[in-house]
Amino acid sequence: MTKKPLTIFIAVALTVSMLLFTGCGGEEPENGSDVNNTNNTNAAVSEEELNLIGGSLSFVREENRLEYLLDRYENIHIVTQFTDGAEDQSVCFLFDGQPAWASVEYSETSRRVLSGWLGPLYFYCEPGKVSGELDMEMYKFQESDSLDYMISSYISEDAQVEKVEDLEPYLRVTAVNGDQKDPEARRDVYILDKGTLRLVEVFYMNENGVSVGGHSIEPGWDENGLISNFLTAWEETRTVTFVYDKLLSNGKTSTETVDVEVPATWEVLPRYPEETYCYMNRNLTKPYVYPGDGTEDYTVYVTNTAG
């Protein structure tokens, strides 16, 4: 019988390859922002051109919410171009009805999932084995409004529209991230599908107008069932219990217990902000050793002091 997998929250999803791009433009938009606020009072763009993008960059963000896009397309393929010419490929997809993220290797000779985030669970794949770390801070303090994270969050909340060009069937929008009168302010160029305002490509430009990287985005992509095959691991799960006995500065000990369901073939350990040590018994005399694949539940005892 298939067990219900770990509940997913998208706030951590972009911790993979997309956030590794140092030229990524814009701050994370605030949740619940007013989509009718154009933020373009000083923009060198006509009202007619603004109408092409729904009147504001905020509206474009709304049209590119992950929750909305994945409900429509199920998965999204993203290619990230770095300054040195290298590329990373990622897939954002639905897991248990919520967005999740995976970095993938896709070439003529290799097609496989490398790593990713399923809410607070980070996983990484090695030949013949998948391991993971459960980020305990994210697990304990995640909030439901994190689902508002948008794929077009590269667009700064303060960005101004400088120019809109009609490139049938696409639109090209130039956004100024910073003071529009500052000649060194970065210009980010967004290519939008004219019919849906879906983000197709984004290019990040330096003060000299030279592209320093960007992303291309393709919806409805799951090459050869790469993600769906990967997710079959969740058909058989087991419960791993983490018991954390934390020695406090006053000499007392606090104890917290967390149960998490993970695939029976995955090794998962907790990750706390402080250094911790893992054991197989409460007396802390048996150092942790992965018990192996299987459906039998087990417990890991964790402490912030060496036993």
GROMACS .gro file of C-alpha atoms in nm:
model
  307
    1MET     CA    1   0.000   0.000   0.000
    2THR     CA    2   0.138   0.338  -0.095
    3LYS     CA    3   0.196   0.574   0.195
    4LYS     CA    4   0.140   0.948   0.175
    5PRO     CA    5   0.471   1.124   0.107
    6LEU     CA    6   0.624   1.415   0.289
    7THR     CA    7   0.427   1.741   0.259
    8ILE     CA    8   0.608   1.980   0.027
    9PHE     CA    9   0.675   2.352   0.054
   10ILE     CA   10   0.828   2.539  -0.238
   11ALA     CA   11   1.015   2.807  -0.043
   12VAL     CA   12   1.330   2.593  -0.051
   13ALA     CA   13   1.301   2.476  -0.407
   14LEU     CA   14   1.514   2.744  -0.567
   15THR     CA   15   1.807   2.656  -0.346
   16VAL     CA   16   1.934   2.437  -0.630
   17SER     CA   17   2.097   2.548  -0.952
   18MET     CA   18   1.891   2.863  -1.016
   19LEU     CA   19   2.008   3.034  -0.695
   20LEU     CA   20   2.367   2.935  -0.771
   21PHE     CA   21   2.362   3.185  -1.057
   22THR     CA   22   2.536   3.491  -0.913
   23GLY     CA   23   2.385   3.729  -1.167
   24CYS     CA   24   2.029   3.648  -1.066
   25GLY     CA   25   1.837   3.975  -1.079
   26GLY     CA   26   1.584   4.102  -0.830
   27GLU     CA   27   1.473   4.032  -0.481
   28GLU     CA   28   1.209   3.783  -0.383
   29PRO     CA   29   0.872   3.950  -0.425
   30GLU     CA   30   0.661   4.004  -0.120
   31ASN     CA   31   0.367   3.768  -0.088
   32GLY     CA   32   0.028   3.918  -0.159
   33SER     CA   33   0.169   4.211  -0.357
   34ASP     CA   34  -0.081   4.430  -0.539
   35VAL     CA   35  -0.085   4.318  -0.901
   36ASN     CA   36  -0.237   4.650  -1.005
   37ASN     CA   37   0.057   4.852  -0.871
   38THR     CA   38   0.260   4.927  -1.182
   39ASN     CA   39   0.574   5.067  -1.011
   40ASN     CA   40   0.635   5.243  -1.344
   41THR     CA   41   0.559   5.610  -1.282
   42ASN     CA   42   0.896   5.718  -1.424
   43ALA     CA   43   0.928   5.446  -1.685
   44ALA     CA   44   1.009   5.536  -2.044
   45VAL     CA   45   0.728   5.324  -2.179
   46SER     CA   46   0.387   5.414  -2.318
   47GLU     CA   47   0.053   5.317  -2.170
   48GLU     CA   48  -0.011   5.108  -2.480
   49GLU     CA   49   0.311   4.916  -2.422
   50LEU     CA   50   0.226   4.866  -2.055
   51ASN     CA   51  -0.106   4.719  -2.160
   52LEU     CA   52   0.086   4.450  -2.348
   53ILE     CA   53   0.212   4.315  -2.016
   54GLY     CA   54  -0.111   4.362  -1.826
   55GLY     CA   55  -0.013   4.700  -1.689
   56SER     CA   56   0.269   4.598  -1.455
   57LEU     CA   57   0.557   4.364  -1.385
   58SER     CA   58   0.365   4.249  -1.079
   59PHE     CA   59   0.093   4.119  -1.309
   60VAL     CA   60   0.359   3.928  -1.505
   61ARG     CA   61   0.475   3.772  -1.179
   62GLU     CA   62   0.123   3.659  -1.100
   63GLU     CA   63   0.091   3.497  -1.442
   64ASN     CA   64   0.410   3.301  -1.368
   65ARG     CA   65   0.334   3.167  -1.022
   66LEU     CA   66   0.470   2.816  -0.987
   67GLU     CA   67   0.143   2.692  -0.842
   68TYR     CA   68  -0.042   2.820  -1.149
   69LEU     CA   69   0.213   2.706  -1.406
   70LEU     CA   70   0.245   2.355  -1.267
   71ASP     CA   71  -0.129   2.317  -1.245
   72ARG     CA   72  -0.136   2.396  -1.615
   73TYR     CA   73   0.179   2.224  -1.742
   74GLU     CA   74   0.264   1.965  -1.469
   75ASN     CA   75   0.638   2.024  -1.504
   76ILE     CA   76   0.878   2.289  -1.628
   77HIS     CA   77   1.224   2.247  -1.777
   78ILE     CA   78   1.471   2.524  -1.694
   79VAL     CA   79   1.816   2.572  -1.845
   80THR     CA   80   2.042   2.810  -1.652
   81GLN     CA   81   2.329   2.977  -1.838
   82PHE     CA   82   2.624   3.093  -1.626
   83THR     CA   83   2.875   3.367  -1.694
   84ASP     CA   84   3.147   3.119  -1.794
   85GLY     CA   85   2.921   2.960  -2.056
   86ALA     CA   86   2.832   2.653  -1.849
   87GLU     CA   87   2.474   2.533  -1.820
   88ASP     CA   88   2.265   2.364  -1.553
   89GLN     CA   89   1.935   2.193  -1.621
   90SER     CA   90   1.651   2.169  -1.372
   91VAL     CA   91   1.294   2.048  -1.366
   92CYS     CA   92   1.022   2.191  -1.146
   93PHE     CA   93   0.735   1.945  -1.103
   94LEU     CA   94   0.437   1.849  -0.892
   95PHE     CA   95   0.492   1.619  -0.596
   96ASP     CA   96   0.197   1.532  -0.375
   97GLY     CA   97   0.015   1.824  -0.537
   98GLN     CA   98   0.285   2.079  -0.453
   99PRO     CA   99   0.584   2.219  -0.647
  100ALA     CA  100   0.921   2.048  -0.606
  101TRP     CA  101   1.258   2.086  -0.772
  102ALA     CA  102   1.527   1.865  -0.923
  103SER     CA  103   1.859   1.929  -1.092
  104VAL     CA  104   1.897   1.689  -1.385
  105GLU     CA  105   2.172   1.567  -1.611
  106TYR     CA  106   2.049   1.552  -1.966
  107SER     CA  107   2.281   1.473  -2.255
  108GLU     CA  108   2.308   1.230  -2.544
  109THR     CA  109   2.463   0.971  -2.311
  110SER     CA  110   2.305   1.041  -1.973
  111ARG     CA  111   1.958   1.127  -1.844
  112ARG     CA  112   1.920   1.121  -1.467
  113VAL     CA  113   1.815   1.318  -1.160
  114LEU     CA  114   2.115   1.459  -0.973
  115SER     CA  115   1.969   1.634  -0.669
  116GLY     CA  116   1.681   1.849  -0.558
  117TRP     CA  117   1.440   1.973  -0.294
  118LEU     CA  118   1.114   1.819  -0.182
  119GLY     CA  119   1.012   2.086   0.065
  120PRO     CA  120   1.254   2.068   0.361
  121LEU     CA  121   1.404   1.744   0.227
  122TYR     CA  122   1.715   1.788   0.017
  123PHE     CA  123   1.822   1.478  -0.177
  124TYR     CA  124   2.123   1.389  -0.389
  125CYS     CA  125   2.167   1.089  -0.613
  126GLU     CA  126   2.474   0.871  -0.639
  127PRO     CA  127   2.506   0.563  -0.862
  128GLY     CA  128   2.274   0.306  -0.711
  129LYS     CA  129   2.179   0.515  -0.407
  130VAL     CA  130   1.980   0.822  -0.304
  131SER     CA  131   2.066   1.007   0.016
  132GLY     CA  132   1.897   1.303   0.177
  133GLU     CA  133   1.906   1.561   0.452
  134LEU     CA  134   1.596   1.691   0.629
  135ASP     CA  135   1.649   2.058   0.710
  136MET     CA  136   1.502   2.072   1.058
  137GLU     CA  137   1.469   2.452   1.069
  138MET     CA  138   1.268   2.454   0.746
  139TYR     CA  139   1.071   2.150   0.859
  140LYS     CA  140   0.965   2.315   1.186
  141PHE     CA  141   0.906   2.673   1.074
  142GLN     CA  142   0.772   2.645   0.720
  143GLU     CA  143   0.463   2.853   0.642
  144SER     CA  144   0.185   2.790   0.393
  145ASP     CA  145   0.229   3.130   0.225
  146SER     CA  146   0.565   3.010   0.093
  147LEU     CA  147   0.362   2.850  -0.185
  148ASP     CA  148   0.332   3.199  -0.336
  149TYR     CA  149   0.690   3.181  -0.461
  150MET     CA  150   0.690   3.267  -0.832
  151ILE     CA  151   0.910   3.150  -1.112
  152SER     CA  152   0.933   3.509  -1.234
  153SER     CA  153   1.068   3.631  -0.899
  154TYR     CA  154   1.381   3.738  -1.087
  155ILE     CA  155   1.184   4.054  -1.157
  156SER     CA  156   1.266   4.296  -0.877
  157GLU     CA  157   0.974   4.445  -0.690
  158ASP     CA  158   1.122   4.789  -0.762
  159ALA     CA  159   1.214   4.723  -1.125
  160GLN     CA  160   1.091   4.975  -1.379
  161VAL     CA  161   0.984   4.893  -1.733
  162GLU     CA  162   1.219   5.070  -1.971
  163LYS     CA  163   1.111   4.925  -2.305
  164VAL     CA  164   0.863   4.676  -2.444
  165GLU     CA  165   0.910   4.537  -2.793
  166ASP     CA  166   0.655   4.329  -2.981
  167LEU     CA  167   0.838   4.028  -3.126
  168GLU     CA  168   0.537   3.833  -3.249
  169PRO     CA  169   0.444   3.591  -3.103
  170TYR     CA  170   0.662   3.709  -2.810
  171LEU     CA  171   0.718   4.026  -2.611
  172ARG     CA  172   1.055   4.157  -2.493
  173VAL     CA  173   1.047   4.358  -2.172
  174THR     CA  174   1.352   4.542  -2.037
  175ALA     CA  175   1.342   4.601  -1.663
  176VAL     CA  176   1.579   4.835  -1.478
  177ASN     CA  177   1.686   4.695  -1.141
  178GLY     CA  178   1.787   5.010  -0.956
  179ASP     CA  179   1.775   5.383  -1.025
  180GLN     CA  180   1.656   5.425  -1.381
  181LYS     CA  181   1.874   5.735  -1.418
  182ASP     CA  182   2.183   5.540  -1.315
  183PRO     CA  183   2.369   5.436  -1.633
  184GLU     CA  184   2.527   5.148  -1.441
  185ALA     CA  185   2.196   5.005  -1.324
  186ARG     CA  186   2.148   4.647  -1.440
  187ARG     CA  187   1.900   4.582  -1.719
  188ASP     CA  188   1.721   4.248  -1.714
  189VAL     CA  189   1.554   4.136  -2.037
  190TYR     CA  190   1.246   3.914  -2.023
  191ILE     CA  191   1.099   3.731  -2.320
  192LEU     CA  192   0.729   3.661  -2.264
  193ASP     CA  193   0.476   3.458  -2.458
  194LYS     CA  194   0.245   3.726  -2.595
  195GLY     CA  195  -0.070   3.518  -2.551
  196THR     CA  196  -0.013   3.398  -2.193
  197LEU     CA  197   0.264   3.628  -2.060
  198ARG     CA  198   0.448   3.312  -1.960
  199LEU     CA  199   0.819   3.373  -1.906
  200VAL     CA  200   1.012   3.204  -2.189
  201GLU     CA  201   1.363   3.345  -2.141
  202VAL     CA  202   1.542   3.592  -1.919
  203PHE     CA  203   1.882   3.753  -1.978
  204TYR     CA  204   2.080   3.943  -1.715
  205MET     CA  205   2.281   4.237  -1.853
  206ASN     CA  206   2.573   4.416  -1.689
  207GLU     CA  207   2.626   4.793  -1.696
  208ASN     CA  208   2.780   4.761  -2.043
  209GLY     CA  209   2.474   4.586  -2.185
  210VAL     CA  210   2.653   4.251  -2.208
  211SER     CA  211   2.463   3.937  -2.111
  212VAL     CA  212   2.610   3.769  -1.803
  213GLY     CA  213   2.379   3.467  -1.805
  214GLY     CA  214   2.014   3.384  -1.778
  215HIS     CA  215   1.747   3.114  -1.800
  216SER     CA  216   1.527   2.955  -2.062
  217ILE     CA  217   1.201   2.798  -1.955
  218GLU     CA  218   1.000   2.528  -2.130
  219PRO     CA  219   0.671   2.397  -1.990
  220GLY     CA  220   0.538   2.045  -2.011
  221TRP     CA  221   0.875   1.868  -2.016
  222ASP     CA  222   0.952   1.527  -1.870
  223GLU     CA  223   1.201   1.374  -2.110
  224ASN     CA  224   1.155   0.995  -2.126
  225GLY     CA  225   0.961   0.998  -1.801
  226LEU     CA  226   1.270   1.112  -1.610
  227ILE     CA  227   1.080   1.265  -1.318
  228SER     CA  228   0.787   1.024  -1.312
  229ASN     CA  229   1.027   0.729  -1.303
  230PHE     CA  230   1.224   0.895  -1.024
  231LEU     CA  231   0.911   0.941  -0.815
  232THR     CA  232   0.823   0.572  -0.823
  233ALA     CA  233   1.056   0.546  -0.522
  234TRP     CA  234   0.770   0.688  -0.312
  235GLU     CA  235   0.550   0.386  -0.378
  236GLU     CA  236   0.722   0.209  -0.086
  237THR     CA  237   0.812   0.424   0.215
  238ARG     CA  238   0.914   0.384   0.575
  239THR     CA  239   0.915   0.610   0.879
  240VAL     CA  240   1.246   0.735   1.013
  241THR     CA  241   1.232   0.886   1.361
  242PHE     CA  242   1.486   1.147   1.474
  243VAL     CA  243   1.524   1.190   1.850
  244TYR     CA  244   1.735   1.496   1.926
  245ASP     CA  245   1.871   1.531   2.280
  246LYS     CA  246   2.024   1.880   2.281
  247LEU     CA  247   2.250   1.989   2.566
  248LEU     CA  248   2.166   2.351   2.654
  249SER     CA  249   2.402   2.618   2.783
  250ASN     CA  250   2.247   2.591   3.131
  251GLY     CA  251   2.341   2.224   3.149
  252LYS     CA  252   1.988   2.098   3.093
  253THR     CA  253   1.881   1.882   2.798
  254SER     CA  254   1.589   1.944   2.563
  255THR     CA  255   1.443   1.661   2.358
  256GLU     CA  256   1.249   1.679   2.033
  257THR     CA  257   1.118   1.393   1.822
  258VAL     CA  258   1.041   1.413   1.451
  259ASP     CA  259   0.890   1.139   1.232
  260VAL     CA  260   0.936   1.161   0.857
  261GLU     CA  261   0.824   0.928   0.579
  262VAL     CA  262   1.079   0.869   0.307
  263PRO     CA  263   1.125   0.613   0.028
  264ALA     CA  264   1.240   0.274   0.154
  265THR     CA  265   1.550   0.297  -0.066
  266TRP     CA  266   1.664   0.641   0.056
  267GLU     CA  267   1.902   0.716   0.341
  268VAL     CA  268   1.797   1.036   0.517
  269LEU     CA  269   1.955   1.217   0.812
  270PRO     CA  270   1.855   1.540   0.991
  271ARG     CA  271   2.036   1.868   0.937
  272TYR     CA  272   2.040   2.118   1.222
  273PRO     CA  273   2.202   2.465   1.226
  274GLU     CA  274   2.453   2.343   1.486
  275GLU     CA  275   2.692   2.051   1.461
  276THR     CA  276   2.532   1.721   1.559
  277TYR     CA  277   2.625   1.355   1.597
  278CYS     CA  278   2.409   1.055   1.511
  279TYR     CA  279   2.380   0.724   1.691
  280MET     CA  280   2.177   0.404   1.672
  281ASN     CA  281   2.088   0.383   2.045
  282ARG     CA  282   1.977   0.620   2.319
  283ASN     CA  283   2.292   0.556   2.524
  284LEU     CA  284   2.498   0.695   2.235
  285THR     CA  285   2.734   0.399   2.230
  286LYS     CA  286   2.662   0.280   1.874
  287PRO     CA  287   2.758   0.534   1.605
  288TYR     CA  288   2.505   0.568   1.325
  289VAL     CA  289   2.531   0.318   1.041
  290TYR     CA  290   2.273   0.315   0.763
  291PRO     CA  291   2.054   0.008   0.831
  292GLY     CA  292   2.006  -0.054   0.460
  293ASP     CA  293   1.711  -0.040   0.223
  294GLY     CA  294   1.379  -0.183   0.335
  295THR     CA  295   1.035  -0.094   0.463
  296GLU     CA  296   1.109  -0.143   0.834
  297ASP     CA  297   1.095   0.178   1.040
  298TYR     CA  298   1.397   0.281   1.245
  299THR     CA  299   1.518   0.553   1.483
  300VAL     CA  300   1.824   0.778   1.473
  301TYR     CA  301   1.940   0.937   1.799
  302VAL     CA  302   2.096   1.280   1.760
  303THR     CA  303   2.298   1.494   2.000
  304ASN     CA  304   2.501   1.813   1.983
  305THR     CA  305   2.775   1.662   2.200
  306ALA     CA  306   2.996   1.370   2.107
  307GLY     CA  307   2.902   1.055   2.297
   0.00000   0.00000   0.00000
